[in-house]
Coordinates of C-alpha atoms in Angstrom, one line a residue:
X260 CA -24.9 40.8 -17.8
X261 CA -27.4 39.6 -20.4
X262 CA -31.1 40.6 -20.4
X263 CA -32.2 37.0 -19.8
X264 CA -29.8 36.5 -16.8
X265 CA -30.8 39.8 -15.2
X266 CA -34.5 39.0 -15.4
X267 CA -33.9 35.4 -14.2
X268 CA -32.1 36.6 -11.1
X269 CA -34.6 39.3 -10.4
X270 CA -37.5 36.9 -10.6
X271 CA -35.7 34.2 -8.5
X272 CA -34.5 36.3 -5.6
X273 CA -36.9 39.2 -5.4
X274 CA -38.9 38.9 -2.1
X275 CA -41.1 42.0 -2.2
X276 CA -44.2 40.6 -3.9
X277 CA -43.5 36.9 -4.2
X278 CA -42.3 35.7 -0.8
X279 CA -43.9 32.3 -1.3
X280 CA -42.1 31.6 -4.5
X281 CA -38.8 32.8 -2.9
X282 CA -39.3 30.3 -0.1
X283 CA -40.0 27.5 -2.6
X284 CA -36.9 28.4 -4.5
X285 CA -34.8 28.1 -1.3
X286 CA -36.4 24.7 -0.5
X287 CA -35.6 23.6 -4.0
X288 CA -31.9 24.6 -3.5
X289 CA -31.8 22.8 -0.2
X290 CA -33.3 19.7 -1.7
X291 CA -30.6 19.6 -4.4
X292 CA -27.9 20.4 -1.8
X293 CA -28.9 17.6 0.5
X294 CA -29.1 15.1 -2.4
X295 CA -25.7 16.1 -3.7
X296 CA -24.1 16.1 -0.2
X297 CA -25.6 12.7 0.7
X298 CA -24.3 11.2 -2.6
X299 CA -20.8 12.6 -2.1
X300 CA -20.6 11.1 1.4
X301 CA -22.2 7.7 0.7
X302 CA -20.1 7.1 -2.4
X303 CA -17.0 8.1 -0.4
X304 CA -17.9 5.6 2.3
X305 CA -18.4 2.9 -0.4
X306 CA -15.0 3.7 -1.9
X307 CA -13.5 3.6 1.6
X308 CA -14.9 0.2 2.4
X309 CA -13.9 -1.2 -1.0
X310 CA -10.4 0.2 -0.7
X311 CA -10.0 -1.1 2.8
X312 CA -11.2 -4.6 1.9
X313 CA -8.9 -4.6 -1.2
X314 CA -5.9 -3.6 0.9
X315 CA -6.6 -6.3 3.5
X316 CA -7.1 -9.0 0.8
X317 CA -3.9 -7.9 -0.9
X318 CA -2.1 -7.7 2.4
X319 CA -2.6 -11.5 2.9
X320 CA -2.4 -12.3 -0.8
X321 CA -0.1 -11.3 -3.7
X322 CA -1.1 -9.2 -6.7
X323 CA -0.8 -12.2 -8.9
X324 CA 0.2 -15.9 -8.6
X325 CA 2.0 -18.1 -11.0
X326 CA 0.7 -21.7 -11.1
X327 CA 1.5 -24.8 -13.2
X328 CA -0.6 -27.5 -14.8
X329 CA 2.3 -29.9 -14.0
X330 CA 3.3 -29.9 -10.3
X331 CA 6.9 -30.9 -11.1
X332 CA 7.4 -27.9 -13.4
X333 CA 8.6 -25.7 -10.5
X334 CA 11.1 -28.3 -9.4
X335 CA 12.7 -28.5 -12.9
X336 CA 13.1 -24.7 -13.5
X337 CA 15.8 -23.3 -11.2
X338 CA 15.8 -19.9 -12.9
X339 CA 12.1 -19.3 -12.7
X340 CA 12.1 -16.6 -10.0
X341 CA 14.8 -14.6 -11.9
X342 CA 12.7 -14.8 -15.1
X343 CA 9.6 -13.6 -13.3
X344 CA 11.4 -10.7 -11.6
X345 CA 12.9 -9.6 -15.0
X346 CA 9.4 -9.0 -16.5
X347 CA 8.4 -5.3 -16.8
X348 CA 6.1 -4.2 -14.0
X349 CA 7.0 -7.0 -11.5
X350 CA 8.4 -5.6 -8.3
X351 CA 8.7 -8.8 -6.2
X352 CA 8.3 -12.5 -6.3
X353 CA 8.3 -15.3 -3.7
X354 CA 7.7 -19.0 -3.8
X355 CA 4.9 -20.6 -1.7
X356 CA 3.4 -23.9 -0.7
X357 CA -0.4 -24.1 0.0
X358 CA -2.1 -26.8 1.9
X359 CA -4.6 -27.5 4.7
X360 CA -3.6 -29.1 8.0
X361 CA -4.9 -29.6 11.6
X362 CA -3.4 -27.5 14.3
X363 CA -3.5 -29.1 17.7
X364 CA -2.9 -27.2 21.0
X365 CA -3.7 -27.7 24.6
X366 CA -7.0 -25.9 24.3
X367 CA -8.3 -27.6 21.2
X368 CA -7.9 -28.5 17.6
X369 CA -8.5 -26.3 14.6
X370 CA -8.2 -26.8 10.8
X371 CA -6.0 -24.1 9.2
X372 CA -4.8 -23.1 5.8
X373 CA -1.0 -23.5 6.0
X374 CA 1.2 -21.5 3.7
X375 CA 4.9 -22.2 3.4
X376 CA 6.9 -19.1 2.5
X377 CA 10.4 -17.8 2.1
X378 CA 11.1 -15.7 5.2
X379 CA 13.4 -13.4 3.3
X380 CA 11.4 -12.6 0.2
X381 CA 7.9 -13.3 1.6
X382 CA 7.6 -10.0 3.6
X383 CA 8.4 -8.0 0.4
X384 CA 5.4 -9.5 -1.3
X385 CA 2.9 -10.0 1.6
X386 CA 2.5 -6.7 3.5
X387 CA 0.8 -8.3 6.4
X388 CA 4.1 -10.0 7.3
X389 CA 5.6 -6.5 7.7
X390 CA 2.9 -5.3 10.1
X391 CA 2.6 -8.1 12.7
X392 CA 1.3 -7.7 16.2
X393 CA 4.2 -9.7 17.7
X394 CA 7.2 -11.4 16.2
X395 CA 8.5 -11.4 12.6
X396 CA 8.8 -13.5 9.5
X397 CA 12.5 -13.8 10.0
X398 CA 11.9 -15.9 13.1
X399 CA 10.6 -18.8 10.9
X400 CA 14.2 -19.6 10.2
X401 CA 15.0 -20.3 13.8
X402 CA 17.1 -23.2 15.0
X403 CA 15.5 -26.2 16.7
X404 CA 11.7 -26.4 16.7
X405 CA 10.3 -24.9 13.5
X406 CA 8.5 -21.5 13.8
X407 CA 4.9 -20.8 13.1
X408 CA 3.0 -17.6 12.5
X409 CA -0.8 -17.5 13.2
X410 CA -3.6 -15.0 13.2
X411 CA -4.9 -13.2 16.3
X412 CA -8.3 -14.8 16.3
X413 CA -6.8 -18.3 16.1
X414 CA -4.5 -17.4 18.9
X415 CA -7.4 -16.2 21.1
X416 CA -9.5 -19.3 20.3
X417 CA -6.7 -21.7 21.3
X418 CA -5.1 -19.6 24.0
X419 CA -1.8 -19.2 22.2
X420 CA 0.9 -16.6 22.7
X421 CA 4.3 -16.1 21.3
X422 CA 6.4 -19.0 22.4
X423 CA 3.5 -21.5 22.7
X424 CA 4.1 -25.1 21.5
X425 CA 1.6 -26.7 19.0
X426 CA 1.5 -29.7 16.7
X427 CA 0.6 -29.7 13.0
X428 CA -1.1 -32.8 11.6
X429 CA -0.9 -33.5 7.9
X430 CA -3.8 -35.6 6.4
X431 CA -1.5 -37.0 3.7
X432 CA 0.1 -39.2 6.4
X433 CA 3.0 -41.6 6.3
X434 CA 3.0 -45.4 5.8
X435 CA 3.6 -47.5 8.9
X436 CA 3.4 -51.2 9.8
X437 CA -0.2 -50.7 10.8
X438 CA -1.2 -48.6 7.8
X439 CA -1.2 -44.9 7.1
X440 CA -0.8 -42.5 10.1
X441 CA -1.0 -38.7 10.0
X442 CA 2.3 -36.9 10.0
X443 CA 2.7 -34.9 13.2
X444 CA 5.3 -32.2 13.6
X445 CA 5.9 -29.9 16.6
X446 CA 6.0 -26.1 16.1
X447 CA 6.5 -23.0 18.2
X448 CA 4.5 -19.8 17.7
X449 CA 7.0 -17.1 16.7
X450 CA 4.6 -14.4 15.5
X451 CA 0.9 -13.3 15.6
X452 CA -0.6 -11.1 12.8
X453 CA -3.9 -9.3 12.5
X454 CA -5.5 -8.3 9.1
X455 CA -8.9 -7.3 10.4
X456 CA -10.6 -10.0 8.3
X457 CA -11.9 -12.8 10.4
X458 CA -11.4 -15.4 7.7
X459 CA -7.7 -14.8 7.6
X460 CA -7.1 -14.1 11.3
X461 CA -8.9 -17.3 12.4
X462 CA -7.7 -19.9 9.9
X463 CA -4.3 -18.8 8.3
X464 CA -0.9 -19.9 9.4
X465 CA 2.6 -19.5 8.0
X466 CA 5.7 -21.7 8.2
X467 CA 9.0 -21.8 6.2
X468 CA 9.1 -23.7 2.9
X469 CA 11.3 -26.4 4.5
X470 CA 9.0 -26.9 7.4
X471 CA 5.9 -27.1 5.1
X472 CA 7.7 -29.8 2.9
X473 CA 8.6 -31.7 6.1
X474 CA 5.0 -31.7 7.4
X475 CA 3.6 -32.8 4.0
X476 CA 6.4 -35.2 3.1
X477 CA 7.1 -33.4 -0.2
X478 CA 10.3 -33.3 -2.3
X479 CA 13.0 -30.7 -1.5
X480 CA 12.2 -28.4 -4.4
X481 CA 8.4 -28.8 -4.4
X482 CA 6.4 -25.5 -4.8
X483 CA 2.7 -24.8 -5.1
X484 CA 3.4 -21.6 -7.0
X485 CA 5.0 -18.2 -7.0
X486 CA 3.4 -15.0 -5.6
X487 CA 4.3 -11.7 -7.2
X488 CA 3.7 -8.0 -6.7
X489 CA 3.4 -5.4 -9.5
X490 CA 4.0 -1.7 -9.6
X491 CA 0.4 -0.8 -10.6
X492 CA -2.4 -2.6 -8.9
X493 CA -4.9 -1.7 -11.5
X494 CA -2.7 -3.0 -14.4
X495 CA -2.0 -6.4 -12.7
X496 CA -3.9 -8.2 -15.4
X497 CA -1.6 -6.7 -18.1
X498 CA 1.6 -7.5 -16.1
X499 CA 0.2 -11.1 -15.5
X500 CA -0.2 -11.5 -19.2
X501 CA 3.4 -10.5 -19.8
X502 CA 4.6 -13.0 -17.1
X503 CA 2.6 -15.7 -18.7
X504 CA 4.1 -14.9 -22.1
X505 CA 7.6 -15.0 -20.7
X506 CA 7.1 -18.3 -18.9
X507 CA 5.0 -20.2 -21.4
X508 CA 3.4 -23.6 -20.9
X509 CA 2.7 -25.3 -18.5
X510 CA 2.7 -22.1 -16.4
X511 CA -0.3 -19.8 -16.1
X512 CA -0.9 -16.6 -14.1
X513 CA -3.9 -15.3 -12.3
X514 CA -4.2 -11.7 -11.1
X515 CA -6.0 -10.5 -7.9
X516 CA -8.7 -9.0 -10.2
X517 CA -9.5 -12.4 -11.6
X518 CA -9.4 -14.2 -8.3
X519 CA -11.7 -11.7 -6.5
X520 CA -13.8 -10.7 -9.5
X521 CA -17.2 -11.8 -7.9
X522 CA -16.6 -9.9 -4.7
X523 CA -15.6 -6.6 -6.3
X524 CA -18.4 -6.9 -8.9
X525 CA -20.9 -7.2 -6.1
X526 CA -19.5 -4.2 -4.3
X527 CA -19.6 -2.2 -7.6
X528 CA -23.2 -3.2 -8.1
X529 CA -24.1 -2.1 -4.6
X530 CA -22.5 1.3 -5.2
X531 CA -24.4 1.8 -8.4
X532 CA -27.7 0.9 -6.7
X533 CA -27.0 3.3 -3.9
X534 CA -26.1 6.1 -6.4
X535 CA -29.5 5.5 -8.2
X536 CA -31.4 5.5 -4.9
X537 CA -29.8 8.7 -3.6
X538 CA -30.3 10.4 -7.0
X539 CA -34.0 10.2 -6.2
X540 CA -33.4 12.8 -3.5
X541 CA -32.0 15.2 -6.2
X542 CA -34.9 14.3 -8.4
X543 CA -37.3 15.3 -5.7
X544 CA -35.5 18.6 -5.6
X545 CA -35.8 19.0 -9.3
X546 CA -39.6 18.4 -9.0
X547 CA -39.6 21.4 -6.7
X548 CA -38.0 23.4 -9.4
X549 CA -40.8 22.5 -11.8
X550 CA -43.3 23.7 -9.2
X551 CA -41.4 26.9 -8.6
X552 CA -41.2 27.8 -12.3
X553 CA -44.8 26.8 -13.1
X554 CA -46.1 29.1 -10.3
X555 CA -43.7 31.8 -11.4
X556 CA -45.0 31.6 -15.0
X557 CA -48.6 31.9 -13.7
X558 CA -47.8 34.9 -11.5
X559 CA -45.7 36.7 -14.2
X560 CA -48.0 36.2 -17.1
X561 CA -48.6 39.9 -17.4
X562 CA -44.8 40.7 -17.2
X563 CA -44.1 38.1 -19.9
X564 CA -46.7 39.5 -22.2
X565 CA -45.3 43.1 -21.7
X566 CA -41.8 41.9 -22.5
X567 CA -42.9 40.1 -25.6
X568 CA -44.9 43.2 -26.7
X569 CA -41.7 45.3 -26.2
X570 CA -39.7 43.0 -28.5
X571 CA -38.6 40.0 -26.4
X572 CA -38.6 36.9 -28.5
X573 CA -40.0 33.5 -27.5
X574 CA -36.4 32.2 -27.3
X575 CA -35.5 34.9 -24.8
X576 CA -38.5 34.1 -22.6
X577 CA -37.6 30.4 -22.7
X578 CA -34.0 31.1 -21.7
X579 CA -35.1 33.3 -18.8
X580 CA -36.9 30.4 -17.1
X581 CA -34.3 27.8 -18.1
X582 CA -31.7 30.0 -16.5
X583 CA -33.7 30.2 -13.3
X584 CA -33.8 26.4 -12.9
X585 CA -30.2 26.1 -13.9
X586 CA -29.2 28.7 -11.2
X587 CA -31.1 26.7 -8.6
X588 CA -29.2 23.6 -9.7
X589 CA -25.8 25.3 -9.7
X590 CA -26.3 26.9 -6.2
X591 CA -27.7 23.6 -4.8
X592 CA -24.8 21.6 -6.2
X593 CA -22.2 23.9 -4.8
X594 CA -23.9 23.9 -1.4
X595 CA -24.1 20.1 -1.6
X596 CA -20.4 19.9 -2.4
X597 CA -19.6 22.1 0.6
X598 CA -21.8 19.9 2.8
X599 CA -20.5 16.6 1.5
X600 CA -16.8 17.4 1.3
X601 CA -16.9 19.0 4.8
X602 CA -18.6 16.0 6.4
X603 CA -16.3 13.7 4.5
X604 CA -13.2 15.6 5.8
X605 CA -14.6 15.5 9.4
X606 CA -15.2 11.7 9.1
X607 CA -11.7 11.1 7.8
X608 CA -10.0 13.4 10.3
X609 CA -11.8 12.6 13.6
X610 CA -13.3 9.1 12.9
X611 CA -16.3 9.8 15.2
X612 CA -18.4 7.1 13.7
X613 CA -17.1 3.8 15.3
X614 CA -17.9 0.3 14.1
X615 CA -17.8 -2.9 16.1
X616 CA -14.6 -4.7 15.2
X617 CA -16.1 -8.2 15.7
X618 CA -18.6 -7.4 12.8
X619 CA -16.6 -5.2 10.4
X620 CA -13.0 -5.4 9.1
X621 CA -12.1 -2.1 10.8
X622 CA -13.1 0.0 13.8
X623 CA -14.3 3.2 12.2
X624 CA -16.2 4.3 9.1
X625 CA -13.7 4.7 6.2
X626 CA -14.2 7.4 3.5
X627 CA -12.4 8.0 0.3
X628 CA -13.9 10.7 -1.9
X629 CA -12.6 10.6 -5.5
X630 CA -12.7 13.6 -8.0
X631 CA -14.5 11.3 -10.5
X632 CA -17.4 10.6 -8.2
X633 CA -17.7 14.3 -7.3
X634 CA -17.8 15.3 -10.9
X635 CA -20.4 12.6 -11.8
X636 CA -22.6 13.6 -8.9
X637 CA -22.4 17.3 -9.8
X638 CA -23.1 16.8 -13.5
X639 CA -26.0 14.4 -12.7
X640 CA -27.6 17.0 -10.3
X641 CA -27.3 19.9 -12.7
X642 CA -28.6 17.8 -15.6
X643 CA -31.7 16.8 -13.6
X644 CA -32.3 20.5 -12.7
X645 CA -31.9 21.6 -16.3
X646 CA -34.4 19.0 -17.5
X647 CA -36.8 20.2 -14.9
X648 CA -36.8 23.6 -16.6
X649 CA -37.9 22.5 -20.0
X650 CA -41.6 22.2 -19.5
X651 CA -42.2 25.5 -17.6
X652 CA -39.9 27.4 -20.0
X653 CA -41.8 26.0 -23.0
X654 CA -45.1 27.0 -21.5
X655 CA -43.9 30.5 -20.8
X656 CA -42.6 30.9 -24.4
X657 CA -46.0 29.8 -25.8
X658 CA -48.0 32.7 -24.1
X659 CA -49.7 35.0 -26.5
X660 CA -49.3 38.7 -25.4
X661 CA -52.8 39.7 -26.5
X662 CA -54.5 36.8 -24.7
X663 CA -52.4 37.4 -21.6
X664 CA -53.2 41.1 -21.4
X665 CA -56.9 40.9 -22.2
X666 CA -58.0 40.4 -18.6
X667 CA -55.4 42.6 -17.0

């Protein structure tokens, strides 16, 4: 053990003659620990909320979509799906039709977003179709009355259950002797899904591609686009670029990052703001370190002068007090890690903080603590504690032995 470390530990934890400084040191450690623990938990909750929202969005939407500047381009390219699936990184592709219609039931009328899908390939791309409350996507291919899949909130609002009969009204209409009249087609509810996001559960419905074309009066091969999934969510933009290169004009590709850029940018900004806010707690703890070291320098003026008279250099004196503040930072950070990680594990394991489902997208507080956040929090805390030592250490090193001992 070096001379500087030995003296730093002796000054920091000796309780015989400096109980007050010892208590202040403990309070400084607790301040740093609380700040670090709070940062670990709060950042974990933000990560959990962001991850949950991303998963729900991607459960109802694909990782990327292929669109065209010319609506007829999909009708004239029979090998399009095979070309998309052959691109490196693409794990699935399914065609879709997107439109808005009116859904009429016995208990009311509601505007819905209607998506025509392929019942075979759709569930491989849209995870929500694999985790439905009742029914399945395969039932869309039923004989007789076409099948319809709706969200749980929409079903509650209109009093619908599996097997209920409804009508879909297309605004495009059809020409009759008396003018244009809306196209009306009967459907039977064959499945109900729940994503946890009110926007989807209350206004989204699925039918087969053939049924969507029939409601809208579209040609047999008409498509709005192609949805696809990739093997790496966070490289979806790179895979999208490869797909766009493979298909060429008039096709273009948009990834989930591009389509939801504003939402996730806002969440990231909130996370940064919360990090800065809670760092102030650690900063308050570091102010306590300044107070502790300044008082220690004042109390140990005679000891410092004696050590310098016996050969200790100013650099050694400076390192003694810098080590004291750094030790407080390290101990406080480790205790904060223990507090934050333990609380995070308890929240994840027992989910004892419940959330109202009608307000949030899930019923408990999610948490996802990442190693990157833990490292950033620890480094930030120890850096603040180290900076807090610079002024007291500099003042201690500037003492003149003769002046310090003159009145002793």
